[in-house]
C-alpha positions as a printed Julia matrix, in Angstrom:
456×3 Matrix{Float64}:
 -19.84   13.18  41.22
 -17.11   13.51  38.63
 -17.09   11.24  35.58
 -13.75    9.59  34.73
 -13.83    8.06  31.25
 -11.09    5.61  30.21
 -10.8     4.9   26.48
  -9.35    1.4   26.15
  -9.1    -1.52  28.56
  -5.6    -2.73  27.77
  -2.64   -2.69  30.17
  -2.66    1.01  30.95
  -6.46    1.33  30.98
  -7.01   -1.76  33.13
  -4.41   -0.79  35.72
  -5.68    2.78  35.83
  -9.24    1.62  36.52
  -8.08   -1.05  38.97
  -5.99    1.47  40.9
  -8.81    4.01  41.02
 -11.28    1.39  42.27
  -9.05    0.58  45.22
  -8.57    4.18  46.37
 -11.62    6.23  45.33
 -13.89    7.22  48.16
 -17.6     6.58  47.89
 -19.23    9.33  45.83
 -15.86   10.87  44.86
 -15.98    9.87  41.18
 -17.41    7.27  38.81
 -15.11    5.35  36.46
 -16.18    4.15  33.0
 -14.09    2.0   30.66
 -14.96    1.73  26.96
 -13.42   -1.17  25.02
 -14.7    -3.48  22.26
 -13.31   -6.53  24.1
 -14.48   -7.6   27.57
 -10.95   -8.51  28.64
  -7.39   -7.29  28.82
  -4.96   -9.36  26.74
  -1.67  -10.18  28.46
   0.29   -9.98  25.22
   3.6   -11.47  26.46
   1.74  -14.79  26.74
   0.54  -14.78  23.11
   3.63  -16.62  21.78
   3.01  -19.33  24.38
  -0.66  -19.44  23.39
   0.59  -20.02  19.84
   2.63  -22.98  21.11
  -0.13  -24.31  23.38
   2.01  -23.71  26.48
  -0.61  -21.29  27.89
  -4.36  -21.73  27.52
  -5.94  -18.93  25.49
  -8.33  -17.87  28.24
  -5.47  -17.63  30.72
  -3.85  -14.9   28.6
  -7.02  -12.8   28.93
  -8.03  -11.02  32.13
 -11.76  -10.44  32.43
 -12.63   -6.79  33.02
 -15.96   -7.58  34.66
 -14.45  -10.12  37.03
 -11.88   -7.7   38.41
 -13.39   -4.23  37.96
 -16.39   -4.49  40.27
 -17.06   -0.76  40.76
 -16.36    0.36  37.19
 -18.98    0.86  34.52
 -17.93   -1.21  31.51
 -19.15   -0.37  28.03
 -18.6    -2.79  25.15
 -17.96   -0.59  22.15
 -15.41    1.43  20.24
 -14.73    5.14  20.68
 -14.79    6.62  17.18
 -14.21   10.28  18.02
 -12.9    12.36  20.92
 -14.11   15.97  21.14
 -12.38   17.47  24.13
 -13.71   20.9   23.16
 -17.11   19.84  24.51
 -15.79   17.0   26.75
 -17.49   14.15  24.97
 -16.71   11.04  22.94
 -18.7     9.1   20.36
 -19.16    5.39  21.11
 -20.02    2.78  18.49
 -21.54   -0.31  20.17
 -21.6    -3.79  18.64
 -25.24   -3.2   17.72
 -27.42   -0.12  17.64
 -26.64    3.49  16.74
 -23.64    5.51  17.86
 -24.12    7.6   20.96
 -22.32   10.26  22.98
 -20.65    9.97  26.39
 -19.71   13.01  28.44
 -16.83   13.18  30.88
 -15.11   15.41  33.41
 -11.76   13.59  33.29
 -10.54   11.71  30.2
  -7.91    8.95  30.12
  -6.77    7.83  26.66
  -5.23    4.33  26.69
  -6.66    3.07  23.41
  -3.63    0.95  22.5
  -1.83    0.61  19.2
  -2.96   -1.34  16.15
  -0.96   -3.6   13.85
   1.04   -1.63  11.3
   0.52   -2.89   7.77
   1.73   -1.97   4.29
   0.02   -2.31   0.89
   1.51   -5.73   0.12
  -0.57   -7.64  -2.47
  -2.36  -10.57  -0.86
  -1.45   -9.59   2.71
  -4.98   -8.78   3.82
  -6.34  -12.04   2.39
  -3.57  -14.39   3.58
  -1.9   -13.17   6.78
  -2.68  -13.42  10.47
  -1.7   -10.73  12.95
  -0.25  -11.55  16.38
  -1.8    -9.0   18.7
  -4.91  -10.7   20.08
  -5.74  -14.04  21.67
  -7.99  -15.03  18.77
  -5.1   -14.63  16.34
  -2.71  -16.7   18.47
  -5.25  -19.53  18.73
  -5.92  -19.45  14.98
  -2.19  -19.6   14.17
  -1.73  -22.68  16.35
  -4.81  -24.4   14.91
  -3.71  -23.6   11.36
  -0.3   -25.23  11.91
  -1.75  -28.39  13.45
  -4.48  -28.66  10.81
  -1.84  -28.24   8.09
   0.16  -31.11   9.56
  -2.96  -33.32   9.57
  -3.67  -32.52   5.91
  -0.09  -32.83   4.76
   0.15  -36.3    6.29
  -2.56  -37.53   3.9
  -0.93  -36.08   0.76
   1.93  -37.4   -1.36
   5.1   -35.34  -1.57
   4.63  -32.38  -3.87
   3.89  -28.66  -4.03
   0.57  -28.83  -2.15
   2.08  -30.77   0.74
   5.13  -28.51   0.87
   2.94  -25.41   1.03
   1.09  -26.81   4.04
   4.4   -27.42   5.81
   5.82  -23.94   5.15
   5.43  -21.11   7.68
   6.4   -17.46   7.14
   6.71  -14.74   9.8
   7.2   -11.12   8.74
   8.78   -8.91  11.4
  11.78   -9.52  13.66
  10.75   -7.6   16.75
   9.91   -9.24  20.07
   6.43  -10.32  19.03
   7.59  -11.86  15.76
  10.7   -13.57  17.13
   8.92  -15.02  20.18
   5.97  -16.23  18.12
   8.3   -17.68  15.5
  10.47  -19.46  18.06
   7.51  -20.9   19.95
   5.75  -22.13  16.8
   8.99  -23.69  15.56
   9.29  -25.45  18.91
   5.7   -26.7   18.63
   6.29  -28.0   15.09
   9.4   -29.87  16.22
   7.53  -31.37  19.18
   4.49  -32.62  17.26
   6.47  -34.0   14.31
   7.03  -37.27  16.22
   3.26  -37.88  16.01
   3.41  -37.75  12.2
   5.53  -40.64  10.89
   4.36  -39.72   7.37
   6.31  -36.42   7.52
  10.06  -35.77   7.48
  11.8   -33.01   9.4
  13.39  -31.77   6.14
   9.94  -30.9    4.81
   9.2   -28.43   7.62
  10.24  -24.95   6.48
  10.09  -21.87   8.7
  10.95  -18.48   7.19
  11.47  -15.22   9.09
  11.54  -12.02   7.02
  12.99   -8.83   8.52
  13.51   -5.56   6.65
  16.43   -4.48   8.83
  19.86   -6.07   9.05
  19.17   -7.57  12.49
  16.35   -8.84  14.67
  15.34   -7.94  18.23
  16.37   -4.26  18.13
  15.8    -4.06  21.91
  18.96   -6.11  22.54
  22.48   -5.24  21.46
  24.15   -6.5   18.29
  25.93   -9.61  19.57
  22.93  -11.12  21.42
  20.77  -10.35  18.38
  23.23  -12.16  16.12
  23.24  -15.12  18.53
  19.43  -15.38  18.23
  19.74  -15.5   14.42
  22.36  -18.27  14.64
  20.22  -20.17  17.14
  17.17  -20.07  14.86
  19.2   -21.11  11.81
  20.75  -24.0   13.76
  17.21  -25.22  14.41
  16.55  -25.32  10.67
  14.87  -21.95  10.21
  15.51  -19.56   7.31
  16.14  -15.99   8.52
  16.01  -13.4    5.71
  17.58  -10.12   6.86
  17.48   -6.86   4.87
  14.5    -8.37   3.09
  10.92   -7.27   2.57
   7.73   -9.09   1.66
   6.79   -8.04  -1.88
   3.69  -10.19  -2.44
   1.64  -12.9   -0.72
  -1.06  -13.49  -3.33
  -2.63  -16.91  -2.97
  -0.06  -17.84  -0.36
   2.78  -17.45  -2.88
   5.46  -15.49  -1.04
   7.71  -13.19  -3.06
  10.64  -11.57  -1.24
  12.67   -8.53  -2.22
  15.83  -10.66  -2.35
  14.35  -12.62  -5.27
  13.29  -15.73  -3.37
   9.82  -17.19  -3.94
   7.96  -20.05  -2.27
   4.43  -21.11  -1.3
   3.43  -20.79   2.34
   0.3   -22.17   3.98
   0.69  -19.96   7.06
   1.77  -16.3    6.98
   2.02  -14.23  10.17
   2.47  -10.46  10.06
   4.28   -9.06  13.11
   5.95   -6.01  11.6
   5.31   -3.51  14.38
   2.57   -1.22  15.63
   0.87    1.95  14.44
  -1.01    4.55  16.42
  -4.7     3.93  16.95
  -6.86    5.67  14.31
  -8.95    7.32  17.03
  -5.82    9.09  18.3
  -4.23    9.7   14.93
  -7.24   10.96  12.99
 -10.31   11.49  15.15
  -9.47   13.74  18.06
  -8.85   17.41  18.76
  -6.13   16.55  21.27
  -2.51   17.41  20.37
  -0.56   14.67  18.55
   3.04   14.55  17.33
   4.41   13.67  13.88
   4.06    9.94  14.62
   0.39   10.28  15.45
   0.96    9.84  19.21
  -0.58   12.0   21.89
   1.74   14.68  23.24
   2.17   13.82  26.93
   4.03   15.39  29.82
   6.17   13.42  32.25
   3.29   13.35  34.75
   1.1    11.71  32.03
  -1.11   14.75  31.42
  -1.77   15.49  27.76
   0.02   18.64  26.63
   3.42   20.25  27.01
   5.23   21.72  29.99
   3.88   25.16  29.12
   0.49   24.23  27.65
  -1.35   21.45  29.49
  -4.77   20.15  28.45
  -6.85   20.25  31.62
  -8.25   16.95  32.95
  -6.92   14.82  30.08
  -4.4    12.04  30.65
  -2.81    9.4   28.44
  -0.48    6.41  28.66
   0.54    3.27  26.82
   1.31    2.68  23.16
  -0.53    5.77  21.88
   1.22    8.26  24.15
   4.62    9.87  23.6
   5.63    9.67  27.28
   8.99   11.3   28.11
  11.54    8.76  29.33
  13.16   10.53  32.27
  15.22    7.43  33.11
  17.01    7.62  29.76
  18.93   10.71  30.83
  18.76   12.44  27.46
  16.38   15.1   26.14
  13.7    14.04  23.68
  13.71   10.37  24.7
  10.36    8.6   24.98
   9.39    5.34  26.66
   9.22    2.36  24.32
   5.74    0.87  23.72
   5.9    -2.31  25.77
   4.03   -4.02  28.62
   6.65   -3.11  31.19
   5.97    0.62  30.72
   2.21    0.4   30.09
   1.53   -1.46  33.36
   3.56    0.99  35.42
   2.15    4.01  33.62
  -1.36    2.78  34.41
  -0.51    2.51  38.1
   1.06    5.99  38.1
  -1.95    7.39  36.24
  -4.33    6.13  38.91
  -2.24    7.7   41.68
  -1.89   11.01  39.82
  -5.61   11.3   39.08
  -6.41   10.63  42.75
  -3.84   13.22  43.79
  -5.33   15.95  41.59
  -8.86   15.11  42.75
  -7.7    15.72  46.31
  -5.67   18.85  45.62
  -2.21   17.29  45.66
   0.42   17.59  42.9
   0.9    14.84  40.36
   4.26   13.05  40.18
   6.34   12.34  37.09
   6.53    8.85  35.65
  10.05    7.44  35.99
  10.91    3.79  35.47
  14.35    2.29  35.04
  14.24   -0.73  32.74
  14.52   -4.16  34.31
  16.12   -5.46  31.12
  14.59   -7.41  28.25
  13.78  -11.1   28.13
  12.4   -13.19  25.3
  11.37  -16.8   24.83
  12.65  -18.56  21.72
  10.74  -21.78  22.24
  10.55  -24.45  24.92
  13.72  -24.32  27.03
  15.26  -21.51  24.98
  15.46  -17.8   25.7
  17.59  -14.68  25.95
  17.86  -12.0   28.64
  19.84   -8.77  28.6
  20.28   -6.12  31.26
  22.82   -3.55  30.16
  25.97   -5.62  29.49
  24.71   -8.74  31.25
  23.47  -11.34  28.74
  21.99  -14.73  29.69
  21.13  -17.27  27.02
  19.37  -20.61  26.72
  17.53  -22.47  29.46
  18.28  -20.03  32.35
  16.91  -17.12  30.29
  13.82  -19.16  29.43
  13.22  -19.81  33.15
  13.63  -16.09  33.83
  11.08  -15.32  31.12
   8.51  -17.64  32.67
   9.24  -16.48  36.2
   8.96  -12.79  35.35
   5.72  -13.08  33.42
   3.91  -15.34  35.87
   4.65  -12.7   38.49
   3.68   -9.85  36.17
   0.33  -11.21  34.89
  -2.39   -9.54  36.97
  -4.39  -11.36  39.66
  -3.45  -14.47  41.64
  -6.18  -16.4   39.9
  -4.42  -16.03  36.55
  -1.0   -16.81  38.04
  -2.28  -20.1   39.5
  -4.02  -21.12  36.27
  -0.91  -20.48  34.16
   1.34  -22.33  36.61
  -1.04  -25.31  36.6
  -0.86  -25.58  32.79
   2.94  -25.33  32.82
   3.24  -28.04  35.48
   0.87  -30.31  33.58
   2.87  -29.85  30.37
   6.1   -30.66  32.23
   4.74  -34.14  33.03
   2.57  -34.9   30.0
   3.92  -32.69  27.2
   2.06  -30.3   24.91
  -1.55  -30.76  23.9
  -1.52  -31.22  20.11
  -5.25  -31.08  19.4
  -6.39  -28.59  16.77
  -9.77  -26.95  17.29
  -9.86  -25.1   13.98
 -13.39  -26.41  13.44
 -14.7   -24.09  16.17
 -14.41  -21.29  13.62
 -17.39  -22.96  11.89
 -19.38  -24.46  14.78
 -22.5   -25.21  12.69
 -20.66  -27.28  10.08
 -21.32  -30.69  11.66
 -24.99  -29.83  12.16
 -25.48  -28.53   8.6
 -23.59  -31.38   6.89
 -25.44  -34.01   8.98
 -22.34  -36.19   8.97
 -22.04  -36.47   5.18
 -18.36  -36.74   4.16
 -17.11  -33.88   2.02
 -13.84  -32.61   0.65
 -12.66  -29.59   2.66
 -11.62  -26.46   0.86
  -7.98  -25.58   0.82
  -6.63  -23.25   3.46
  -6.38  -20.02   1.51
  -6.41  -17.31   4.15
  -6.93  -16.34   7.77
 -10.66  -17.14   7.64
 -10.16  -20.55   6.02
 -10.58  -23.49   8.37
 -11.23  -26.21   5.87
 -14.99  -25.94   6.21
 -17.05  -24.83   3.26
 -20.72  -24.06   3.05
 -23.35  -26.78   2.67
 -23.68  -28.5   -0.67
 -26.72  -30.0   -2.3
C-alpha cells in the first residue's frame, strides 16, 4: 500500500486529505497528515473572532473529527529529503524521528513576515491563528476595564490606543472589526469618552487593500478616517519598544495593543530545509497540474499547493503569473490535488489547476464591507452581507456552518458578548493567590495578561 504524506493541515492540506478519503479504495493508499495543530484554521473568520462575532472554536475545523481514515501526527516537519523519500518530524515531546513516503504533498502554509523592528517581538501580536485573534480581543476589553479605573493621563491613553501594522486584507479586516467592537462596547463604559479611543493603521505603501483597485481602496481609507481612525500611508514602523510607537513620518505615541499584519513569508521548511526546487521568493516551483517541478523537469510523486507554492495562474492570461496566496485558491487547489493524485494512482493524466476569481470581499466592521468583481464595486451593508454569506457557505462542514449562523443570529438579537477572558492565559492564578487582592502588572506585551507570579 502506497504511503501519501501531507505536510501541513491548513486549507490545501485538509481538502487534499478530505478528498482522498472520499475516493480512495480500500488498500489503495494510506494518507498521513503532519501538523503541529489538531485543526484547520478558517482564517477569513479571524477578524470576526477578534470582534467576538464568531466564537473562536467555530473558526477551527477539527482534523480528527472530519478525517476519519487519515493518520494524524501532531508535530512539525523540520526537514524534507526527497532524495531518500523521507521527512524529519519533531513532536511536541520526545526525540525527532523519520517518516518515509511514496507520495509527498507539501502544503505547509506561510508564516508571518516580520522585520527587525526594535520591540516588535516583545510587544506585537500576529493575526494568523485563532489564539492570536482571541488574545487581541481580550487585550482590548481588558484595557477598557483598566482604563475606566484610571484618571485621564498617559497611562490611560496608552491603554486606549490600538495600532495595526499592515494594510492588506488581514490587517484591514482585523482593524475594522476591532474598531467596530470598541465603538460598540464604549456605551458600557461611562467613564470613557469616544475622543480618547485612538486607532492607528500603518501601511508602508501609498494605499491599502492592494487586491482592489485604486478608487475602492481610497474609499476604504476615507471610511476608516470618518470613523475616527488614523490611517498612516507611506509610513513604516520604526520602533515599538515598551509600547512606544515611533513611525517613519516622525509621529510618536504610546500604544497598549500592537498588531502586526504586514504580510506572509514562505515557511522555513520550504525555504531552507528541503532539497526540492524553490524560486527566488523561497516558494516551491510548481507546474500547472500542481506537481513540483517545471514543464520539462518534473519531480516524481511530489505535489504542492497553497501559500508555499508558486502555482501558475492560467486564468490570468499572461505568462509568468502566479495565483495569489489566499483561501479561495488554497481550497480549490486542495480539491484539485486530491483528484490529480487519484488520477495518477489509477493511470490517468492529471489536469491543470484553473480558477477564475470570484472577486474580492472584505468586512470593515459590523454592517460595513466592500466587494469588487472586475469593475463592479459594492460598498457598505450589501457588501457586508455578501461577505457573511460567502464565508458561511465556504467554511467546511455543515456542522461549522450551523454553529456560525447560530452565533450571528444570537448577536442580531442580543448584541456582542463583551466579556474578556484574558485570565485564561494564567489559569492557576486564582488558585495560587488564594483570593488575596493584588495589583496586576501592566500590560507590556503579547504574553501579559495582568497576572503576575505569586508574592510572599
